[in-house]
Amino acid sequence: MTRELQANGIVASSASTDSTRIGFLGLGIMGVAMARNLLKAGYHVTVWNRSPEKCKLLEAEGASVAASPEEAAAACDITIAMLADPPAALAVAEQAAQGLSKGKGYVDVSTVDAGTAQKISELVHAAGAQYLEAPVSGSKGPAEQGTLIFLAGGEKELYERAGPLLDVMGKAKFFLGPVGNGANMKLVVNMLLGTYMAASAEGLVLADALGLKQQDVVDVVALGAIATPMLALKAPAMMEGRYPTAFPLKHQQKDLRLALEAAGEGSLTLPVAAAANDLYKEAQAKGLGDADFSAVLESVKAPA
Ligand SMILES: NC(=O)C1=CN([C@@H]2O[C@H](COP(=O)(O)OP(=O)(O)OC[C@H]3O[C@@H](n4cnc5c(N)ncnc54)[C@H](OP(=O)(O)O)[C@@H]3O)[C@@H](O)[C@H]2O)C=CC1
Ligand SMILES: O=CCCC(=O)O
């Protein structure tokens, strides 16, 4: 495993002298912020999004707009994809592969399972190009601030070549070996994230039921061994029943499902993660899929 940390994760707005042409596919919560940081750093960025109106904002900031993933991949040296889930990542990679060729690179930063990453790798290689999976730890704020953590697997040569781009968008990057290791690391991290959030929601609800102030719980936790920036960041809104979306709940549930499926392939059972997954599914059934994942609190407050 190779780990590299940047001293300064904040993106500078000075023009880059790097002439690498970058394609960016997928301008959701994460993609728009990541592509914007590449633009701010002076790169020439060509964007594509399924819903084309989302390209307009970045076009006004200097991006070129492609009519299809194929057009973006054909026009660029390195194409980055940030898509919702495995079916979306695979469908877009199939289209992008039509524009890839020898000398080009495809970097998928979406959260998918190892099997999907492998399929995308095969598509990219069949087109003669290089592939890197590089899912990210960190949410909307770190994407905006350029302080994501990349969990990469695949071709080391492309990892080195894409390094300056990852450094613009992130504060650290790990090279974890062959394709699949990055996806699996991301699923482990998000299994922890999802179970921790569900347990935190239970802690807040229990405290309230016992007549304690929820803010006191947050303050006590912040000083001890289980302190986490996540609770300090999310709890104030959670206590008011507000869930402004940074990480959509439907994606957290997807990640728990993928982690449980990965465990199942190795005949492992993960009862804590399975229980958390049920809570996120209940929240989705309540219509909270597009809310922040902290809305899992609503499943704890009012179980189905
Ligand atoms: N938000 C977060 O905190 C983090 C998210 N992630 C992961 O990053 C990925 C993106 O997350 P986020 O930006 O939050 O998600 P969003 O839901 O905001 O954006 C999803 C993107 O995928 C596109 N998309 C969805 N389905 C398809 C499809 N079938 N074909 C083509 N494009 C499609 C959407 O296009 P359209 O605009 O047309 O809907 C949009 O560009 C996910 O895998 C998520 O798990 C990783 C780290 C943090
Ligand atoms: O995949 C989403 C991760 C969100 C986070 O790290 O806060």
mmCIF file of C-alpha atoms and ligand atoms in Angstrom:
data_model
loop_
_atom_site.group_PDB
_atom_site.id
_atom_site.type_symbol
_atom_site.label_atom_id
_atom_site.label_comp_id
_atom_site.label_asym_id
_atom_site.label_seq_id
_atom_site.Cartn_x
_atom_site.Cartn_y
_atom_site.Cartn_z
ATOM 1 C CA MET A 1 0.000 0.000 0.000
ATOM 2 C CA THR A 2 1.306 3.409 -0.911
ATOM 3 C CA ARG A 3 0.022 6.390 0.973
ATOM 4 C CA GLU A 4 0.639 9.960 0.006
ATOM 5 C CA LEU A 5 -0.486 13.002 1.909
ATOM 6 C CA GLN A 6 -0.583 16.544 0.665
ATOM 7 C CA ALA A 7 0.660 19.290 2.939
ATOM 8 C CA ASN A 8 -1.967 21.676 1.647
ATOM 9 C CA GLY A 9 -5.263 20.309 0.416
ATOM 10 C CA ILE A 10 -6.810 23.665 -0.367
ATOM 11 C CA VAL A 11 -7.073 24.272 -4.069
ATOM 12 C CA ALA A 12 -5.143 27.181 -5.462
ATOM 13 C CA SER A 13 -6.772 29.186 -8.191
ATOM 14 C CA SER A 14 -3.562 29.789 -10.140
ATOM 15 C CA ALA A 15 -3.437 28.411 -13.685
ATOM 16 C CA SER A 16 -1.909 24.959 -14.105
ATOM 17 C CA THR A 17 0.897 24.518 -16.596
ATOM 18 C CA ASP A 18 -0.277 20.890 -17.032
ATOM 19 C CA SER A 19 -1.844 20.549 -20.462
ATOM 20 C CA THR A 20 -3.645 17.276 -19.619
ATOM 21 C CA ARG A 21 -7.177 17.496 -20.996
ATOM 22 C CA ILE A 22 -9.651 16.172 -18.470
ATOM 23 C CA GLY A 23 -13.098 14.721 -19.067
ATOM 24 C CA PHE A 24 -15.541 14.689 -16.150
ATOM 25 C CA LEU A 25 -18.651 12.505 -16.327
ATOM 26 C CA GLY A 26 -21.312 12.962 -13.648
ATOM 27 C CA LEU A 27 -22.055 16.355 -12.087
ATOM 28 C CA GLY A 28 -23.970 15.351 -8.969
ATOM 29 C CA ILE A 29 -23.206 16.657 -5.485
ATOM 30 C CA MET A 30 -19.634 15.369 -5.632
ATOM 31 C CA GLY A 31 -18.848 15.639 -9.322
ATOM 32 C CA VAL A 32 -19.700 19.312 -9.701
ATOM 33 C CA ALA A 33 -17.402 20.282 -6.824
ATOM 34 C CA MET A 34 -14.548 18.062 -7.991
ATOM 35 C CA ALA A 35 -14.741 19.250 -11.606
ATOM 36 C CA ARG A 36 -14.893 22.861 -10.408
ATOM 37 C CA ASN A 37 -11.656 22.421 -8.439
ATOM 38 C CA LEU A 38 -9.928 21.066 -11.552
ATOM 39 C CA LEU A 39 -11.153 24.107 -13.490
ATOM 40 C CA LYS A 40 -9.993 26.455 -10.720
ATOM 41 C CA ALA A 41 -6.581 24.824 -10.821
ATOM 42 C CA GLY A 42 -6.326 25.793 -14.472
ATOM 43 C CA TYR A 43 -7.048 22.486 -16.196
ATOM 44 C CA HIS A 44 -9.045 22.265 -19.383
ATOM 45 C CA VAL A 45 -12.105 20.276 -18.353
ATOM 46 C CA THR A 46 -14.806 18.813 -20.604
ATOM 47 C CA VAL A 47 -17.943 17.855 -18.699
ATOM 48 C CA TRP A 48 -20.875 15.574 -19.421
ATOM 49 C CA ASN A 49 -23.932 14.848 -17.316
ATOM 50 C CA ARG A 50 -27.016 12.732 -18.027
ATOM 51 C CA SER A 51 -29.228 15.729 -17.232
ATOM 52 C CA PRO A 52 -27.493 18.300 -19.447
ATOM 53 C CA GLU A 53 -28.730 21.395 -17.586
ATOM 54 C CA LYS A 54 -26.236 20.628 -14.786
ATOM 55 C CA CYS A 55 -23.388 21.315 -17.235
ATOM 56 C CA LYS A 56 -24.407 24.971 -17.672
ATOM 57 C CA LEU A 57 -22.959 26.199 -14.377
ATOM 58 C CA LEU A 58 -19.521 24.769 -15.122
ATOM 59 C CA GLU A 59 -19.702 25.898 -18.748
ATOM 60 C CA ALA A 60 -20.102 29.435 -17.408
ATOM 61 C CA GLU A 61 -16.949 28.830 -15.348
ATOM 62 C CA GLY A 62 -14.908 27.761 -18.371
ATOM 63 C CA ALA A 63 -15.650 24.080 -18.940
ATOM 64 C CA SER A 64 -16.347 22.618 -22.373
ATOM 65 C CA VAL A 65 -19.483 20.503 -22.631
ATOM 66 C CA ALA A 66 -19.594 17.125 -24.396
ATOM 67 C CA ALA A 67 -22.754 15.688 -25.902
ATOM 68 C CA SER A 68 -21.940 12.149 -24.719
ATOM 69 C CA PRO A 69 -19.463 10.189 -22.565
ATOM 70 C CA GLU A 70 -17.917 8.973 -25.839
ATOM 71 C CA GLU A 71 -17.324 12.545 -27.030
ATOM 72 C CA ALA A 72 -15.756 13.532 -23.692
ATOM 73 C CA ALA A 73 -13.468 10.500 -23.600
ATOM 74 C CA ALA A 74 -12.416 11.027 -27.226
ATOM 75 C CA ALA A 75 -11.550 14.684 -26.562
ATOM 76 C CA CYS A 76 -9.576 14.121 -23.357
ATOM 77 C CA ASP A 77 -6.399 12.477 -22.073
ATOM 78 C CA ILE A 78 -7.873 11.364 -18.753
ATOM 79 C CA THR A 79 -11.597 10.934 -18.145
ATOM 80 C CA ILE A 80 -12.950 10.863 -14.588
ATOM 81 C CA ALA A 81 -16.382 9.394 -13.765
ATOM 82 C CA MET A 82 -18.388 10.173 -10.596
ATOM 83 C CA LEU A 83 -21.709 8.327 -10.883
ATOM 84 C CA ALA A 84 -24.486 7.238 -8.579
ATOM 85 C CA ASP A 85 -24.146 3.460 -8.408
ATOM 86 C CA PRO A 86 -22.867 0.325 -10.164
ATOM 87 C CA PRO A 87 -25.460 0.269 -13.005
ATOM 88 C CA ALA A 88 -24.834 3.972 -13.761
ATOM 89 C CA ALA A 89 -21.037 3.605 -13.592
ATOM 90 C CA LEU A 90 -21.127 0.581 -15.903
ATOM 91 C CA ALA A 91 -23.560 2.127 -18.414
ATOM 92 C CA VAL A 92 -21.525 5.331 -18.661
ATOM 93 C CA ALA A 93 -18.230 3.407 -18.936
ATOM 94 C CA GLU A 94 -19.685 1.390 -21.824
ATOM 95 C CA GLN A 95 -20.422 4.633 -23.668
ATOM 96 C CA ALA A 96 -17.107 6.272 -22.726
ATOM 97 C CA ALA A 97 -15.164 3.223 -23.911
ATOM 98 C CA GLN A 98 -16.302 4.041 -27.455
ATOM 99 C CA GLY A 99 -14.161 7.194 -27.248
ATOM 100 C CA LEU A 100 -11.155 5.678 -25.464
ATOM 101 C CA SER A 101 -7.979 4.488 -27.179
ATOM 102 C CA LYS A 102 -4.313 3.748 -26.450
ATOM 103 C CA GLY A 103 -2.646 6.480 -24.395
ATOM 104 C CA LYS A 104 -5.871 7.586 -22.687
ATOM 105 C CA GLY A 105 -6.868 6.908 -19.085
ATOM 106 C CA TYR A 106 -10.233 6.307 -17.391
ATOM 107 C CA VAL A 107 -10.516 6.953 -13.648
ATOM 108 C CA ASP A 108 -13.764 5.907 -11.984
ATOM 109 C CA VAL A 109 -14.227 7.586 -8.617
ATOM 110 C CA SER A 110 -17.818 6.393 -8.026
ATOM 111 C CA THR A 111 -18.565 4.042 -5.118
ATOM 112 C CA VAL A 112 -19.156 0.620 -6.674
ATOM 113 C CA ASP A 113 -18.469 -3.017 -5.833
ATOM 114 C CA ALA A 114 -15.260 -4.790 -6.870
ATOM 115 C CA GLY A 115 -17.072 -6.826 -9.557
ATOM 116 C CA THR A 116 -18.334 -3.675 -11.266
ATOM 117 C CA ALA A 117 -14.875 -2.096 -11.057
ATOM 118 C CA GLN A 118 -13.482 -5.214 -12.726
ATOM 119 C CA LYS A 119 -16.072 -5.035 -15.535
ATOM 120 C CA ILE A 120 -15.251 -1.363 -16.157
ATOM 121 C CA SER A 121 -11.551 -2.215 -16.170
ATOM 122 C CA GLU A 122 -12.171 -4.834 -18.878
ATOM 123 C CA LEU A 123 -14.141 -2.367 -21.026
ATOM 124 C CA VAL A 124 -11.401 0.243 -20.740
ATOM 125 C CA HIS A 125 -8.631 -2.232 -21.496
ATOM 126 C CA ALA A 126 -10.534 -3.618 -24.490
ATOM 127 C CA ALA A 127 -10.439 -0.057 -25.886
ATOM 128 C CA GLY A 128 -6.640 -0.007 -25.393
ATOM 129 C CA ALA A 129 -6.710 2.565 -22.566
ATOM 130 C CA GLN A 130 -5.585 2.435 -18.917
ATOM 131 C CA TYR A 131 -7.893 2.114 -15.903
ATOM 132 C CA LEU A 132 -7.811 3.278 -12.311
ATOM 133 C CA GLU A 133 -10.547 2.940 -9.711
ATOM 134 C CA ALA A 134 -10.287 5.703 -7.134
ATOM 135 C CA PRO A 135 -13.405 5.989 -4.941
ATOM 136 C CA VAL A 136 -13.279 8.742 -2.355
ATOM 137 C CA SER A 137 -13.660 9.100 1.367
ATOM 138 C CA GLY A 138 -15.054 12.494 2.279
ATOM 139 C CA SER A 139 -18.310 14.198 1.431
ATOM 140 C CA LYS A 140 -19.665 17.404 -0.127
ATOM 141 C CA GLY A 141 -17.545 19.720 2.089
ATOM 142 C CA PRO A 142 -14.227 17.957 1.384
ATOM 143 C CA ALA A 143 -15.154 17.773 -2.325
ATOM 144 C CA GLU A 144 -15.626 21.557 -2.328
ATOM 145 C CA GLN A 145 -12.466 22.163 -0.292
ATOM 146 C CA GLY A 146 -10.294 19.755 -2.295
ATOM 147 C CA THR A 147 -9.650 17.565 0.746
ATOM 148 C CA LEU A 148 -10.974 14.172 -0.367
ATOM 149 C CA ILE A 149 -9.099 10.902 0.263
ATOM 150 C CA PHE A 150 -8.640 8.695 -2.805
ATOM 151 C CA LEU A 151 -8.640 4.898 -2.444
ATOM 152 C CA ALA A 152 -7.045 3.739 -5.675
ATOM 153 C CA GLY A 153 -6.523 0.406 -7.357
ATOM 154 C CA GLY A 154 -5.507 -0.621 -10.858
ATOM 155 C CA GLU A 155 -2.724 0.583 -13.065
ATOM 156 C CA LYS A 156 0.092 2.205 -11.103
ATOM 157 C CA GLU A 157 1.212 4.097 -14.210
ATOM 158 C CA LEU A 158 -2.178 5.817 -14.484
ATOM 159 C CA TYR A 159 -2.163 6.424 -10.720
ATOM 160 C CA GLU A 160 1.134 8.320 -11.158
ATOM 161 C CA ARG A 161 -0.126 10.151 -14.243
ATOM 162 C CA ALA A 162 -3.412 11.145 -12.595
ATOM 163 C CA GLY A 163 -1.630 12.015 -9.313
ATOM 164 C CA PRO A 164 -1.609 15.796 -9.890
ATOM 165 C CA LEU A 165 -5.358 15.716 -10.590
ATOM 166 C CA LEU A 166 -6.076 13.676 -7.476
ATOM 167 C CA ASP A 167 -3.917 16.117 -5.508
ATOM 168 C CA VAL A 168 -6.054 19.029 -6.719
ATOM 169 C CA MET A 169 -9.240 17.273 -5.574
ATOM 170 C CA GLY A 170 -7.914 15.622 -2.434
ATOM 171 C CA LYS A 171 -5.583 15.817 0.543
ATOM 172 C CA ALA A 172 -4.433 12.192 0.464
ATOM 173 C CA LYS A 173 -4.319 9.213 -1.850
ATOM 174 C CA PHE A 174 -3.685 5.524 -1.243
ATOM 175 C CA PHE A 175 -2.574 3.050 -3.899
ATOM 176 C CA LEU A 176 -4.005 -0.251 -2.684
ATOM 177 C CA GLY A 177 -3.005 -2.655 -5.480
ATOM 178 C CA PRO A 178 -5.115 -4.377 -8.124
ATOM 179 C CA VAL A 179 -8.581 -3.310 -9.287
ATOM 180 C CA GLY A 180 -11.141 -4.187 -6.615
ATOM 181 C CA ASN A 181 -9.014 -3.249 -3.620
ATOM 182 C CA GLY A 182 -10.041 0.405 -3.880
ATOM 183 C CA ALA A 183 -13.723 -0.525 -4.178
ATOM 184 C CA ASN A 184 -13.495 -2.929 -1.265
ATOM 185 C CA MET A 185 -11.666 -0.415 0.935
ATOM 186 C CA LYS A 186 -14.387 2.137 0.208
ATOM 187 C CA LEU A 187 -17.096 -0.372 1.147
ATOM 188 C CA VAL A 188 -15.346 -1.153 4.445
ATOM 189 C CA VAL A 189 -15.057 2.560 5.236
ATOM 190 C CA ASN A 190 -18.702 3.232 4.351
ATOM 191 C CA MET A 191 -19.915 0.200 6.287
ATOM 192 C CA LEU A 192 -18.251 1.789 9.322
ATOM 193 C CA LEU A 193 -19.713 5.190 8.434
ATOM 194 C CA GLY A 194 -23.252 3.850 8.025
ATOM 195 C CA THR A 195 -23.234 1.767 11.187
ATOM 196 C CA TYR A 196 -21.658 4.594 13.187
ATOM 197 C CA MET A 197 -24.302 7.051 11.998
ATOM 198 C CA ALA A 198 -27.112 4.597 12.841
ATOM 199 C CA ALA A 199 -25.602 3.977 16.298
ATOM 200 C CA SER A 200 -25.223 7.739 16.824
ATOM 201 C CA ALA A 201 -28.893 8.208 15.941
ATOM 202 C CA GLU A 202 -29.795 5.594 18.554
ATOM 203 C CA GLY A 203 -27.577 7.378 21.103
ATOM 204 C CA LEU A 204 -29.326 10.706 20.499
ATOM 205 C CA VAL A 205 -32.797 9.136 20.716
ATOM 206 C CA LEU A 206 -31.897 7.205 23.872
ATOM 207 C CA ALA A 207 -30.466 10.307 25.536
ATOM 208 C CA ASP A 208 -33.663 12.218 24.774
ATOM 209 C CA ALA A 209 -35.820 9.401 26.146
ATOM 210 C CA LEU A 210 -33.748 9.392 29.352
ATOM 211 C CA GLY A 211 -34.226 13.129 29.821
ATOM 212 C CA LEU A 212 -30.659 14.062 28.845
ATOM 213 C CA LYS A 213 -29.721 16.956 26.561
ATOM 214 C CA GLN A 214 -28.642 15.662 23.177
ATOM 215 C CA GLN A 215 -26.059 18.449 22.899
ATOM 216 C CA ASP A 216 -24.467 17.182 26.130
ATOM 217 C CA VAL A 217 -24.055 13.763 24.495
ATOM 218 C CA VAL A 218 -22.331 15.382 21.529
ATOM 219 C CA ASP A 219 -20.031 17.375 23.829
ATOM 220 C CA VAL A 220 -19.116 14.330 25.940
ATOM 221 C CA VAL A 221 -18.450 12.147 22.879
ATOM 222 C CA ALA A 222 -16.293 14.880 21.324
ATOM 223 C CA LEU A 223 -13.835 14.665 24.227
ATOM 224 C CA GLY A 224 -13.452 10.888 24.364
ATOM 225 C CA ALA A 225 -12.038 7.980 22.402
ATOM 226 C CA ILE A 226 -15.055 7.743 20.088
ATOM 227 C CA ALA A 227 -14.879 11.389 19.036
ATOM 228 C CA THR A 228 -15.580 11.880 15.360
ATOM 229 C CA PRO A 229 -15.836 15.010 13.245
ATOM 230 C CA MET A 230 -18.934 13.470 11.652
ATOM 231 C CA LEU A 231 -21.133 13.628 14.766
ATOM 232 C CA ALA A 232 -19.969 17.143 15.637
ATOM 233 C CA LEU A 233 -20.808 18.205 12.073
ATOM 234 C CA LYS A 234 -24.146 16.424 11.670
ATOM 235 C CA ALA A 235 -25.689 16.446 15.158
ATOM 236 C CA PRO A 236 -26.771 20.120 15.332
ATOM 237 C CA ALA A 237 -29.101 19.691 12.327
ATOM 238 C CA MET A 238 -30.161 16.173 13.385
ATOM 239 C CA MET A 239 -31.285 17.503 16.766
ATOM 240 C CA GLU A 240 -33.566 19.932 14.896
ATOM 241 C CA GLY A 241 -34.902 17.192 12.592
ATOM 242 C CA ARG A 242 -33.119 18.734 9.581
ATOM 243 C CA TYR A 243 -31.127 16.670 7.104
ATOM 244 C CA PRO A 244 -29.538 18.949 4.472
ATOM 245 C CA THR A 245 -28.128 16.577 1.899
ATOM 246 C CA ALA A 246 -24.372 16.110 1.669
ATOM 247 C CA PHE A 247 -24.347 12.321 1.326
ATOM 248 C CA PRO A 248 -27.724 11.048 0.054
ATOM 249 C CA LEU A 249 -29.235 8.363 2.271
ATOM 250 C CA LYS A 250 -29.992 6.197 -0.788
ATOM 251 C CA HIS A 251 -26.248 6.052 -1.540
ATOM 252 C CA GLN A 252 -25.397 5.081 2.040
ATOM 253 C CA GLN A 253 -27.942 2.266 1.834
ATOM 254 C CA LYS A 254 -26.435 1.204 -1.504
ATOM 255 C CA ASP A 255 -22.991 1.068 0.111
ATOM 256 C CA LEU A 256 -24.225 -1.020 3.054
ATOM 257 C CA ARG A 257 -25.940 -3.369 0.605
ATOM 258 C CA LEU A 258 -22.746 -3.694 -1.437
ATOM 259 C CA ALA A 259 -20.669 -4.296 1.718
ATOM 260 C CA LEU A 260 -23.092 -6.991 2.864
ATOM 261 C CA GLU A 261 -23.007 -8.607 -0.583
ATOM 262 C CA ALA A 262 -19.198 -8.547 -0.556
ATOM 263 C CA ALA A 263 -19.218 -10.144 2.891
ATOM 264 C CA GLY A 264 -21.711 -12.761 1.702
ATOM 265 C CA GLU A 265 -19.398 -13.742 -1.149
ATOM 266 C CA GLY A 266 -16.808 -14.586 1.516
ATOM 267 C CA SER A 267 -19.454 -16.380 3.646
ATOM 268 C CA LEU A 268 -19.194 -13.689 6.297
ATOM 269 C CA THR A 269 -22.205 -12.362 8.163
ATOM 270 C CA LEU A 270 -22.128 -8.818 9.503
ATOM 271 C CA PRO A 271 -25.076 -8.558 11.900
ATOM 272 C CA VAL A 272 -24.414 -4.970 12.972
ATOM 273 C CA ALA A 273 -24.136 -3.729 9.394
ATOM 274 C CA ALA A 274 -27.214 -5.771 8.436
ATOM 275 C CA ALA A 275 -29.248 -4.129 11.210
ATOM 276 C CA ALA A 276 -28.044 -0.685 10.124
ATOM 277 C CA ASN A 277 -28.935 -1.495 6.509
ATOM 278 C CA ASP A 278 -32.500 -2.291 7.602
ATOM 279 C CA LEU A 279 -32.765 1.134 9.252
ATOM 280 C CA TYR A 280 -31.617 2.894 6.067
ATOM 281 C CA LYS A 281 -34.096 0.832 4.044
ATOM 282 C CA GLU A 282 -36.872 1.910 6.412
ATOM 283 C CA ALA A 283 -35.819 5.540 5.990
ATOM 284 C CA GLN A 284 -35.943 5.139 2.214
ATOM 285 C CA ALA A 285 -39.416 3.657 2.509
ATOM 286 C CA LYS A 286 -40.391 6.832 4.401
ATOM 287 C CA GLY A 287 -39.310 8.851 1.336
ATOM 288 C CA LEU A 288 -35.983 9.998 2.792
ATOM 289 C CA GLY A 289 -33.697 8.538 0.100
ATOM 290 C CA ASP A 290 -32.644 11.957 -1.184
ATOM 291 C CA ALA A 291 -32.182 13.433 2.294
ATOM 292 C CA ASP A 292 -28.807 13.274 4.021
ATOM 293 C CA PHE A 293 -27.912 9.868 5.444
ATOM 294 C CA SER A 294 -28.241 11.354 8.943
ATOM 295 C CA ALA A 295 -32.023 11.108 8.305
ATOM 296 C CA VAL A 296 -31.651 7.500 9.448
ATOM 297 C CA LEU A 297 -32.529 9.159 12.786
ATOM 298 C CA GLU A 298 -36.157 9.154 11.617
ATOM 299 C CA SER A 299 -36.133 5.335 11.447
ATOM 300 C CA VAL A 300 -34.883 5.194 15.026
ATOM 301 C CA LYS A 301 -37.443 7.755 16.237
ATOM 302 C CA ALA A 302 -40.354 5.972 14.553
ATOM 303 C CA PRO A 303 -39.543 2.368 13.601
ATOM 304 C CA ALA A 304 -41.645 0.793 10.830
HETATM 305 N N1 LIG B 1 -22.257 12.687 -1.581
HETATM 306 C C1 LIG B 1 -21.253 12.163 -0.868
HETATM 307 O O1 LIG B 1 -21.004 12.552 0.287
HETATM 308 C C2 LIG B 1 -20.389 11.089 -1.425
HETATM 309 C C3 LIG B 1 -20.781 10.279 -2.469
HETATM 310 N N2 LIG B 1 -19.929 9.301 -2.909
HETATM 311 C C4 LIG B 1 -20.301 8.435 -4.013
HETATM 312 O O2 LIG B 1 -20.081 9.188 -5.188
HETATM 313 C C5 LIG B 1 -21.049 8.880 -6.178
HETATM 314 C C6 LIG B 1 -21.808 10.142 -6.560
HETATM 315 O O3 LIG B 1 -22.388 10.662 -5.387
HETATM 316 P P1 LIG B 1 -23.197 12.045 -5.376
HETATM 317 O O4 LIG B 1 -22.522 13.032 -6.219
HETATM 318 O O5 LIG B 1 -23.464 12.340 -3.966
HETATM 319 O O6 LIG B 1 -24.534 11.557 -6.072
HETATM 320 P P2 LIG B 1 -25.688 12.346 -6.817
HETATM 321 O O7 LIG B 1 -26.897 11.509 -6.640
HETATM 322 O O8 LIG B 1 -25.711 13.767 -6.399
HETATM 323 O O9 LIG B 1 -25.218 12.312 -8.349
HETATM 324 C C7 LIG B 1 -25.262 11.125 -9.080
HETATM 325 C C8 LIG B 1 -24.728 11.350 -10.481
HETATM 326 O O10 LIG B 1 -24.893 10.121 -11.228
HETATM 327 C C9 LIG B 1 -25.655 10.415 -12.408
HETATM 328 N N3 LIG B 1 -26.441 9.251 -12.777
HETATM 329 C C10 LIG B 1 -27.303 8.543 -12.013
HETATM 330 N N4 LIG B 1 -27.816 7.500 -12.701
HETATM 331 C C11 LIG B 1 -27.284 7.570 -13.941
HETATM 332 C C12 LIG B 1 -27.422 6.771 -15.116
HETATM 333 N N5 LIG B 1 -28.198 5.691 -15.126
HETATM 334 N N6 LIG B 1 -26.715 7.122 -16.207
HETATM 335 C C13 LIG B 1 -25.917 8.210 -16.185
HETATM 336 N N7 LIG B 1 -25.731 9.003 -15.116
HETATM 337 C C14 LIG B 1 -26.410 8.679 -14.004
HETATM 338 C C15 LIG B 1 -26.499 11.610 -12.043
HETATM 339 O O11 LIG B 1 -26.962 12.228 -13.204
HETATM 340 P P3 LIG B 1 -28.282 13.192 -13.160
HETATM 341 O O12 LIG B 1 -27.780 14.530 -12.731
HETATM 342 O O13 LIG B 1 -28.789 13.170 -14.555
HETATM 343 O O14 LIG B 1 -29.238 12.581 -12.192
HETATM 344 C C16 LIG B 1 -25.480 12.437 -11.258
HETATM 345 O O15 LIG B 1 -24.583 13.070 -12.124
HETATM 346 C C17 LIG B 1 -21.913 7.774 -5.572
HETATM 347 O O16 LIG B 1 -21.367 6.544 -5.962
HETATM 348 C C18 LIG B 1 -21.741 7.989 -4.065
HETATM 349 O O17 LIG B 1 -21.957 6.801 -3.344
HETATM 350 C C19 LIG B 1 -18.685 9.123 -2.396
HETATM 351 C C20 LIG B 1 -18.245 9.900 -1.381
HETATM 352 C C21 LIG B 1 -19.073 10.912 -0.774
HETATM 353 O O1 LIG B 2 -19.395 7.920 0.525
HETATM 354 C C1 LIG B 2 -19.642 8.899 1.235
HETATM 355 C C2 LIG B 2 -18.790 9.258 2.338
HETATM 356 C C3 LIG B 2 -19.292 10.427 3.103
HETATM 357 C C4 LIG B 2 -18.293 10.834 4.154
HETATM 358 O O2 LIG B 2 -17.157 10.346 4.166
HETATM 359 O O3 LIG B 2 -18.676 11.671 4.986
#
